[in-house]
Short mmCIF file of C-alpha atoms in Angstrom, two decimals:
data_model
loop_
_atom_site.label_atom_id
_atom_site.label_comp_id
_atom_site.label_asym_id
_atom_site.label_seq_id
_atom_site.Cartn_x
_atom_site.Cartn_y
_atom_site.Cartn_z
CA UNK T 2 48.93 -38.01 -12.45
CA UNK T 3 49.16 -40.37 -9.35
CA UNK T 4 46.35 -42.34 -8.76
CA UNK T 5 44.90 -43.59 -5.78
CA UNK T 6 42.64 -46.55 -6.08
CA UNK T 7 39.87 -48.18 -3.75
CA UNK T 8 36.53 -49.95 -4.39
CA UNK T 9 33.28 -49.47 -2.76
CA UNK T 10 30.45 -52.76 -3.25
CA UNK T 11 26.75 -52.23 -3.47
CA UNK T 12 24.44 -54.23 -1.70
CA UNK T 13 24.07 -56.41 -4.44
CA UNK T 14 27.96 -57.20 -4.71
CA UNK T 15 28.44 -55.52 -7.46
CA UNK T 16 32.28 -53.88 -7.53
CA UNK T 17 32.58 -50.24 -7.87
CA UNK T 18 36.56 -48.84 -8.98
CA UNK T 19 36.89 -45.86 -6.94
CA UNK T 20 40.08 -43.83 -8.37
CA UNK T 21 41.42 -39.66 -7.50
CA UNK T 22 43.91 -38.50 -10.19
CA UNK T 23 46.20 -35.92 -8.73
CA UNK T 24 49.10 -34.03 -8.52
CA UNK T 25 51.90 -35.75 -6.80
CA UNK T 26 52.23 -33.23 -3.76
CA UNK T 27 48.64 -32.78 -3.29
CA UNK T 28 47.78 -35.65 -1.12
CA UNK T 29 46.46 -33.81 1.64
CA UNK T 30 42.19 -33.93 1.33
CA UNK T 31 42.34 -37.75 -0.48
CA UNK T 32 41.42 -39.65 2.41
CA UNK T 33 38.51 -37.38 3.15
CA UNK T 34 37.24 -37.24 -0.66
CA UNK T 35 37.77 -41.18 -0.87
CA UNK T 36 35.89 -41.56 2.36
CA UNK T 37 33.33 -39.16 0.86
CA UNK T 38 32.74 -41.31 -2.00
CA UNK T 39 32.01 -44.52 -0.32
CA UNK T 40 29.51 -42.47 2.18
CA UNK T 41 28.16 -41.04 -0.77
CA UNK T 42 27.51 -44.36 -2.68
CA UNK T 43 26.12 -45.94 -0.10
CA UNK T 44 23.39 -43.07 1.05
CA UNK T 45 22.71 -42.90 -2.62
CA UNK T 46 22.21 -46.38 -4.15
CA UNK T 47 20.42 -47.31 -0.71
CA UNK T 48 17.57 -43.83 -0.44
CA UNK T 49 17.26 -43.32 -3.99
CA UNK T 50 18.39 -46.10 -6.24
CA UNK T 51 21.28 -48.68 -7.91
CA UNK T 52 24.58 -46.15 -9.35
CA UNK T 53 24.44 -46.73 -13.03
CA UNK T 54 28.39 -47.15 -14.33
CA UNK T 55 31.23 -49.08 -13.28
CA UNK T 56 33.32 -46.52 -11.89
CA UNK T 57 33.97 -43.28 -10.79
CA UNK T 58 36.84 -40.77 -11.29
CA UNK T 59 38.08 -37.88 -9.59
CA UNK T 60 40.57 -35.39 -11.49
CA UNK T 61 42.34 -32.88 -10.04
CA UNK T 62 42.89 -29.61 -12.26
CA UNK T 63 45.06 -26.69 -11.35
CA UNK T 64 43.37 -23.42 -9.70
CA UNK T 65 42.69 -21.68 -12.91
CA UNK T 66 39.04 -21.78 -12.01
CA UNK T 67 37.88 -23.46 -8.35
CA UNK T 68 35.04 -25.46 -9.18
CA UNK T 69 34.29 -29.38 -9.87
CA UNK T 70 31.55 -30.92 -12.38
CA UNK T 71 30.03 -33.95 -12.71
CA UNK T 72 30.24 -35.80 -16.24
CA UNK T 73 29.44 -39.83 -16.98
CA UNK T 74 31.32 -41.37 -14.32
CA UNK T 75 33.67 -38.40 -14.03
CA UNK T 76 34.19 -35.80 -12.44
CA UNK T 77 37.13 -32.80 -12.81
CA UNK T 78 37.86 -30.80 -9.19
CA UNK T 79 39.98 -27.78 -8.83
CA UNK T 80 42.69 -28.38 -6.68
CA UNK T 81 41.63 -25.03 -5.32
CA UNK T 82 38.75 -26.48 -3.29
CA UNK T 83 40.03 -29.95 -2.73
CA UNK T 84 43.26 -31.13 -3.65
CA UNK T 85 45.18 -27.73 -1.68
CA UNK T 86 42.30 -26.95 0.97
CA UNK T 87 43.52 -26.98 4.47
CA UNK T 88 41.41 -28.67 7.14
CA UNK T 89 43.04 -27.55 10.08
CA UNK T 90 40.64 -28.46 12.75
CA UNK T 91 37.45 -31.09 11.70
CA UNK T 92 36.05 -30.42 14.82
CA UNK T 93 35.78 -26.47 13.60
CA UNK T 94 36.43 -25.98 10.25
CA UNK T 95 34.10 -26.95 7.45
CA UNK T 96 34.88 -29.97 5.42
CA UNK T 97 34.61 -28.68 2.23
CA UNK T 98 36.13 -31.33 0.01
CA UNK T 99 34.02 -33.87 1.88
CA UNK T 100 30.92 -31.60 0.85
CA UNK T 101 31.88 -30.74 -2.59
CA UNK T 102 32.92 -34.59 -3.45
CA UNK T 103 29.25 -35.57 -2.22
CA UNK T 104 27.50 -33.24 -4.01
CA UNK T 105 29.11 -34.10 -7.22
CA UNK T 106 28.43 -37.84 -6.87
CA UNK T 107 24.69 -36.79 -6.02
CA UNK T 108 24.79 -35.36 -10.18
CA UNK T 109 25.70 -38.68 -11.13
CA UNK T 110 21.38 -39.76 -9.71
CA UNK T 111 20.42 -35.64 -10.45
CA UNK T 112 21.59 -34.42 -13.90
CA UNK T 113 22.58 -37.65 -14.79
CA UNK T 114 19.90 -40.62 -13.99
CA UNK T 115 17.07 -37.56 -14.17
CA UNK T 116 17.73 -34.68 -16.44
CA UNK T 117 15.69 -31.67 -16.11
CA UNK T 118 13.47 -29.35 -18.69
CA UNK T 119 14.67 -26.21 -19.99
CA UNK T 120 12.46 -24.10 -18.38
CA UNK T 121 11.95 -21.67 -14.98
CA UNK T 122 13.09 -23.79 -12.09
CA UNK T 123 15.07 -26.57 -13.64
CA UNK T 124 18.43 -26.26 -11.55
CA UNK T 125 15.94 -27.40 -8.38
CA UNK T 126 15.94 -30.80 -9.78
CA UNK T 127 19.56 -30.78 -10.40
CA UNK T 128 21.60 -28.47 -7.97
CA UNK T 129 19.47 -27.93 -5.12
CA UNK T 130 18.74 -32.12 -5.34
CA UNK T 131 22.78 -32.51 -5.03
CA UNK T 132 22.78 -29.87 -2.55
CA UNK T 133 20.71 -32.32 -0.17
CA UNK T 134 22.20 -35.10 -1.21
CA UNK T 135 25.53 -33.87 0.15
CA UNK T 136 23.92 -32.30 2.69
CA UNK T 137 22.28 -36.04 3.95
CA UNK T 138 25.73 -37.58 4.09
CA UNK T 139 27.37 -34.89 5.63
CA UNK T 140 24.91 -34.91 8.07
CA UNK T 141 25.61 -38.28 9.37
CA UNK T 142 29.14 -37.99 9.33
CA UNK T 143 29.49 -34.31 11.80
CA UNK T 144 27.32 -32.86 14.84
CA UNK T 145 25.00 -31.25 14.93
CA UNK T 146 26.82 -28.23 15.90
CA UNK T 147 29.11 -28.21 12.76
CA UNK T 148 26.03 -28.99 10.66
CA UNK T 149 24.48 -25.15 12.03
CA UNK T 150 28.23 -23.67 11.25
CA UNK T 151 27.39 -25.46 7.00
CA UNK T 152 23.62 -23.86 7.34
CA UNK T 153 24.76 -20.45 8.34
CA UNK T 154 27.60 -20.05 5.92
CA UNK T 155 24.83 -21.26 3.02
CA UNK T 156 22.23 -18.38 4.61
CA UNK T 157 24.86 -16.00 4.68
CA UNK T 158 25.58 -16.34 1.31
CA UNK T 159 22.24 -16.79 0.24
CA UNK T 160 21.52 -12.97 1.85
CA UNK T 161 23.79 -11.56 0.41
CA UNK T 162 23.28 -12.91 -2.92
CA UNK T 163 19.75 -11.88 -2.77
CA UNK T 164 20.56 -8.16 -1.86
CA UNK T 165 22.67 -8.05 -4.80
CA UNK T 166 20.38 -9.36 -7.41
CA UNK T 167 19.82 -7.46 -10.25
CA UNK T 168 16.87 -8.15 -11.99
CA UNK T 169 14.24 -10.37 -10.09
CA UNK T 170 14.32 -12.55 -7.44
CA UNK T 171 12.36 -16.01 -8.08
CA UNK T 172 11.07 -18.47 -5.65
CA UNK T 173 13.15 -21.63 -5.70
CA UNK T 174 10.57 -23.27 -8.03
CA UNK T 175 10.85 -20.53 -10.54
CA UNK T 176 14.89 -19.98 -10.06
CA UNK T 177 16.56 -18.73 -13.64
CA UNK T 178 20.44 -19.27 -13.47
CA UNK T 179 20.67 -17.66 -9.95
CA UNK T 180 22.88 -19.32 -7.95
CA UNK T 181 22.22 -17.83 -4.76
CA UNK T 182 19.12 -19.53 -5.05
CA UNK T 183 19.37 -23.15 -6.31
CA UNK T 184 22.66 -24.09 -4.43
CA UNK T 185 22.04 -21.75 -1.21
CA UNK T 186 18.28 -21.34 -0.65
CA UNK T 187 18.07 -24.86 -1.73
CA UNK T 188 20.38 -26.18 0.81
CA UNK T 189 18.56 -24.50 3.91
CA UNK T 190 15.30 -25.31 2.08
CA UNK T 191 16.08 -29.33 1.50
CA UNK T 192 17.69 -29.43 5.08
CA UNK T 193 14.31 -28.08 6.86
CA UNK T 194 11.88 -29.84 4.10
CA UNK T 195 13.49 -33.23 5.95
CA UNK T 196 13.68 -32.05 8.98
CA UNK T 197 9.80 -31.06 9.44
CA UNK T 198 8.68 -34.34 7.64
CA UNK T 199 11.27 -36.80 8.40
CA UNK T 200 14.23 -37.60 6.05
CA UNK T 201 12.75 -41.03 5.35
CA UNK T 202 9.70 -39.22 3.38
CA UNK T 203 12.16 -36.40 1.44
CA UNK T 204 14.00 -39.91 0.54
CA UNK T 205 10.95 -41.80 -0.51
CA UNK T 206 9.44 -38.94 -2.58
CA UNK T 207 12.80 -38.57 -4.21
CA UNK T 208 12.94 -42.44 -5.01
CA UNK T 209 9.32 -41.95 -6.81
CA UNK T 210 9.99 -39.10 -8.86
CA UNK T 211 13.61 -41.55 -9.83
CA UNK T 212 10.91 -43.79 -10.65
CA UNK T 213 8.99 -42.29 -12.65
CA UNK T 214 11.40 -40.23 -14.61
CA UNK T 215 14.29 -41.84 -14.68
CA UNK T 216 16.38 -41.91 -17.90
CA UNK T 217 13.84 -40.17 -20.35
CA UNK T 218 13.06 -41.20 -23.61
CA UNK T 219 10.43 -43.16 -25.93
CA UNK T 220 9.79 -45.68 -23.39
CA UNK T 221 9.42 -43.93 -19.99
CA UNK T 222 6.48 -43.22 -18.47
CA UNK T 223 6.01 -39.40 -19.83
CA UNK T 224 6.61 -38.42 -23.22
CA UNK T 225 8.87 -35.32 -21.84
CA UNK T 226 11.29 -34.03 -19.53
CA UNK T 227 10.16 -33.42 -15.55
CA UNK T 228 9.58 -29.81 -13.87
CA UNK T 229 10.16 -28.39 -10.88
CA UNK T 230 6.82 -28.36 -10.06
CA UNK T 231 6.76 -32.10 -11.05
CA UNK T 232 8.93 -32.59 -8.17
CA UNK T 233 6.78 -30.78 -6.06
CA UNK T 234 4.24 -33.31 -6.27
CA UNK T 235 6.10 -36.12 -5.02
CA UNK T 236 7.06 -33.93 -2.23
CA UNK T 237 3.58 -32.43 -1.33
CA UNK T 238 2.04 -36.18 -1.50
CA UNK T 239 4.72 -37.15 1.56
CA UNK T 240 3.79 -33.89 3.72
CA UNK T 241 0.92 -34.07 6.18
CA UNK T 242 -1.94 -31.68 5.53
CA UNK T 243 -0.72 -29.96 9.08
CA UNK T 244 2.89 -28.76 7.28
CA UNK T 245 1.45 -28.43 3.70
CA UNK T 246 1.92 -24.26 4.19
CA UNK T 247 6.24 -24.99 4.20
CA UNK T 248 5.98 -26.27 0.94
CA UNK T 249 4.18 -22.70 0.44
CA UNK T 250 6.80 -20.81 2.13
CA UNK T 251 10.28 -22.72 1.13
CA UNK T 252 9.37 -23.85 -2.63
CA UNK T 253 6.47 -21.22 -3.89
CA UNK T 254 7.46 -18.01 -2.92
CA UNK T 255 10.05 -15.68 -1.06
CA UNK T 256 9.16 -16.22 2.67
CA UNK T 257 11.59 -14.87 5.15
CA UNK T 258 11.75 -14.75 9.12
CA UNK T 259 13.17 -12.59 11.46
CA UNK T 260 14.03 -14.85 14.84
CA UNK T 261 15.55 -12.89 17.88
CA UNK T 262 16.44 -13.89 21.19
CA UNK T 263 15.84 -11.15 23.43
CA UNK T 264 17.00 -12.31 26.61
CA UNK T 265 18.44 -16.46 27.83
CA UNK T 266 18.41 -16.78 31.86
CA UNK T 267 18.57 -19.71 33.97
CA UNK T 268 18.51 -20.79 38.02
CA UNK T 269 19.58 -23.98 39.31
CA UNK T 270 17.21 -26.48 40.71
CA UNK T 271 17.50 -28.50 43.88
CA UNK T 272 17.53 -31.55 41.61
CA UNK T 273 20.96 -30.32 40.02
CA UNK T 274 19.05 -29.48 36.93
CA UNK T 275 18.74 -25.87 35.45
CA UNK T 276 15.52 -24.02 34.67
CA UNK T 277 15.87 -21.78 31.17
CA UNK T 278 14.06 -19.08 30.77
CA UNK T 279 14.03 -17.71 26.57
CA UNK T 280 12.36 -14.40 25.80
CA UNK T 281 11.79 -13.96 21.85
CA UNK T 282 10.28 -11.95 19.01
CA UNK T 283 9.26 -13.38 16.16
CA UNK T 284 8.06 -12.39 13.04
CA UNK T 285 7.52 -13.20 9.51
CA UNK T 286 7.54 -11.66 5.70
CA UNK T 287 6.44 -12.27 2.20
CA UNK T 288 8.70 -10.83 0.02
CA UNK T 289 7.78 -10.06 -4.08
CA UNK T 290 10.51 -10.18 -6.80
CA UNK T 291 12.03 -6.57 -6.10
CA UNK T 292 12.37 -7.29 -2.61
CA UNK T 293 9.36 -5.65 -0.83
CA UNK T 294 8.30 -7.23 2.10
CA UNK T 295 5.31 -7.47 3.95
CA UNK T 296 4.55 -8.88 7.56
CA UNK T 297 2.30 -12.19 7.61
CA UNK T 298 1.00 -14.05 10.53
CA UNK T 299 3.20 -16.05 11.85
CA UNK T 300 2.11 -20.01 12.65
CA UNK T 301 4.54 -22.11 12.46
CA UNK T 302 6.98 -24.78 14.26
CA UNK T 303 10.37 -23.09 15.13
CA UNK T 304 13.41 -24.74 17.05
CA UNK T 305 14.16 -23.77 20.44
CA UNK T 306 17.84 -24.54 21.31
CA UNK T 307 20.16 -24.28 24.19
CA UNK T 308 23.53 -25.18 24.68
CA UNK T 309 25.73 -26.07 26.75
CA UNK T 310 30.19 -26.86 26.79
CA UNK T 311 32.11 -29.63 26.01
CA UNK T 312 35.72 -30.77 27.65
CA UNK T 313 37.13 -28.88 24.76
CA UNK T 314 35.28 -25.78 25.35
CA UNK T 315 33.00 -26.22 22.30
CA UNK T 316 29.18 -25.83 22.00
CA UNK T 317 27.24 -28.84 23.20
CA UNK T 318 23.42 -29.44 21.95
CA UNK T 319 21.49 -29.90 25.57
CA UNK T 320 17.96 -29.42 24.23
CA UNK T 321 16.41 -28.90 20.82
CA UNK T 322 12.49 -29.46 20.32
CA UNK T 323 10.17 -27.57 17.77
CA UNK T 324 7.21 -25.23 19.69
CA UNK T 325 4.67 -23.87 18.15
CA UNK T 326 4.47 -19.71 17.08
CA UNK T 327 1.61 -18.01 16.87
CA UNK T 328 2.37 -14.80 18.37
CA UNK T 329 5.33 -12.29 18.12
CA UNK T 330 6.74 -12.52 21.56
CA UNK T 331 7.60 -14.87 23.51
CA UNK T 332 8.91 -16.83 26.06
CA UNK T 333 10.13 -20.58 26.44
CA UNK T 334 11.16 -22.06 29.67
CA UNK T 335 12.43 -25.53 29.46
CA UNK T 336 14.26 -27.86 31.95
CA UNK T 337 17.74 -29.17 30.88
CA UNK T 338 20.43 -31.73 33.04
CA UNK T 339 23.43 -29.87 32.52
CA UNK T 340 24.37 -25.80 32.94
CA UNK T 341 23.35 -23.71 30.05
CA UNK T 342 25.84 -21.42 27.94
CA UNK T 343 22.97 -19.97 24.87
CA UNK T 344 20.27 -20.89 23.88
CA UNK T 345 17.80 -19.18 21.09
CA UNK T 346 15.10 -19.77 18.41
CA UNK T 347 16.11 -21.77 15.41
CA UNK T 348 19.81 -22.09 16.34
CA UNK T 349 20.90 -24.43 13.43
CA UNK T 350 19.25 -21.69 11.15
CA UNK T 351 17.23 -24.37 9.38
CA UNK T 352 14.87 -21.23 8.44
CA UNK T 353 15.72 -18.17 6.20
CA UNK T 354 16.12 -15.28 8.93
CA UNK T 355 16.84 -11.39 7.69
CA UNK T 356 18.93 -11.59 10.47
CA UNK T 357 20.43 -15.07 12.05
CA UNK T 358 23.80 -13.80 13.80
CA UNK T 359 20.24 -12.83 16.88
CA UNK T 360 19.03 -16.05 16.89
CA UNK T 361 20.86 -17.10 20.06
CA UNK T 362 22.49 -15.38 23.43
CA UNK T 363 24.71 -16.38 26.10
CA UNK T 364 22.66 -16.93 29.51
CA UNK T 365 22.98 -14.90 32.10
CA UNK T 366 22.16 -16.55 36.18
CA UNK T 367 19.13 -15.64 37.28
CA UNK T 368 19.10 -16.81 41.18
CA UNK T 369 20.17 -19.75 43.23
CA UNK T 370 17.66 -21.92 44.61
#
């Protein structure tokens, strides 16, 4: 192995040895994964609380098998998925060994500082907890445009996982070894759970729940190891009576949505601004464990988006504000400063939509004024 070395302080000046073991060749992604790991530290020991070892390791392994896992301090990765990957364009492609390196360091706090019961649910505290870990620090590291590209390659996944289930399909707080469902549902779940009730009060119930149940054993608080719906509590004390029903739809059962944008137009305004005019439909199921679904009312605060271009062509975020639905169709008109390209309802697919590749269209000129 070559080995390259860095250190990363926490706020109390305490030295961590930041090291990648790899293949000499392979130096491609270890900027990005070293990068990844002080970004990671730093989100970490700051929202949730002090890294426990001395050190951490990264190990590269050949592509055999592309995965990585998190042990003490340690942590073996496929070259497969980060040592080999090509980023050809940041500003397109999605960073995976950035993501993956992030999520890992997140089991060194969820698997590691807090270890689950074996019982329905347990990979929420572990996986889908890493899987918003990463997904925090990722977040303040790309736009918000690439952060939509992450969320709609996790609910593509996490569709087609679920049409090819087997057996049962569990609400996240129930999940039994279905991956689909603790690393993809729980990403898209975790990323809208902070985004209806702030990031700040995910973080603070997380830091609680560290706590309280941090490192098990004769002398913690509870005489046994925490469930999923132990979590819940720490996450249903931090959101408002108004939003209690997500916890309902994202945690406690199979809720899905079905989000189209029917028609995006737009004038231009005297004042050099544009006038956008969004026609939707939108609708809502309950789903049971074989995958029936029934319609439910529909009440609920959904994203409306609209976009416009940057120099380089690419999408750029000109408006995005939550409205209230009560009612199947729709229509949103909103005021923006610079000419519209799309627009849509939930455009950063922070909801579980049957159907997302609807949820925005390009706008078409209505008139000149």
């Amino acid at each position: 192995y070559e080995v390259k070395k860095d250190k990363w302080i926490d706020s109390n000046g305490k030295p961590i040895s930041l090291e990648i073991y790899y293949n000499k060749g392979h130096e491609y992604n270890l900027d990005k994964m070293m990068t990844s790991m002080k970004a990671s530290f730093a989100y970490f020991s700051k929202n949730f609380s002090p890294y426990q070892y001395r050190q951490m390791r990264i190990m590269e392994f050949p592509r055999y098998a592309e995965f990585a896992q998190s042990f003490a301090n340690t942590v073996p990765f496929s070259e497969g998925i980060g040592f080999i990957q090509k980023i050809a364009d940041p500003e397109e492609d999605l960073d995976m060994p950035f993501y993956v390196t992030a999520h890992e360091l997140g089991h060194q706090w969820w698997g590691h500082q807090v270890a689950e019961a074996s019982v329905k649910g347990n990979a929420m505290l572990s996986e889908t907890q890493a899987q918003y870990s990463a997904l925090m620090v990722m977040k303040h590291a790309i736009k918000p445009e690439m952060m939509q590209k992450f969320l709609k390659y996790e609910l593509d996944r996490y569709l087609r996982g679920r049409s090819s289930e087997r057996k049962k399909e569990q609400p996240l707080n129930l999940v039994e070894s279905q991956g689909y469902i603790h690393y993809q549902k729980g990403s898209l779940v975790m990323f809208a759970l902070q985004d209806y009730i702030g990031e700040e009060k995910v973080n603070l119930a997380l830091r609680n729940f560290l706590k309280d149940w941090q490192y098990p054993g004769p002398d913690s608080k509870f005489k046994r190891y925490p469930t999923s719906n132990d979590l819940l509590s720490y996450f249903k004390a931090q959101t408002p009576d108004s939003l209690k029903n997500i916890i309902v739809d994202m945690f406690e059962t199979i809720t899905l949505f079905e989000n189209k944008t029917e028609k995006v137009e737009f004038k231009s305004l005297k004042d050099k601004t544009y006038e956008v005019k969004i026609t939707t439909k939108n609708e809502k199921f309950r789903a049971d464990s074989s995958g029936n679904e029934k319609p439910i009312a529909i009440n609920d605060w959904i994203d409306v988006g609209i976009y416009g271009e940057d120099s380089k062509g690419q999408p750029n975020l000109l408006y995005l504000k939550k409205h209230k639905v009560v009612k199947v169709n729709n229509t949103f008109t909103v005021v923006v400063k610079e000419k519209p390209k799309k627009a849509g309802i939930d455009p950063i697919n922070k909801l579980i939509d049957r159907h997302p590749d609807d949820n925005t269209k390009t706008a078409s000129l209505l008139e000149e004024i």
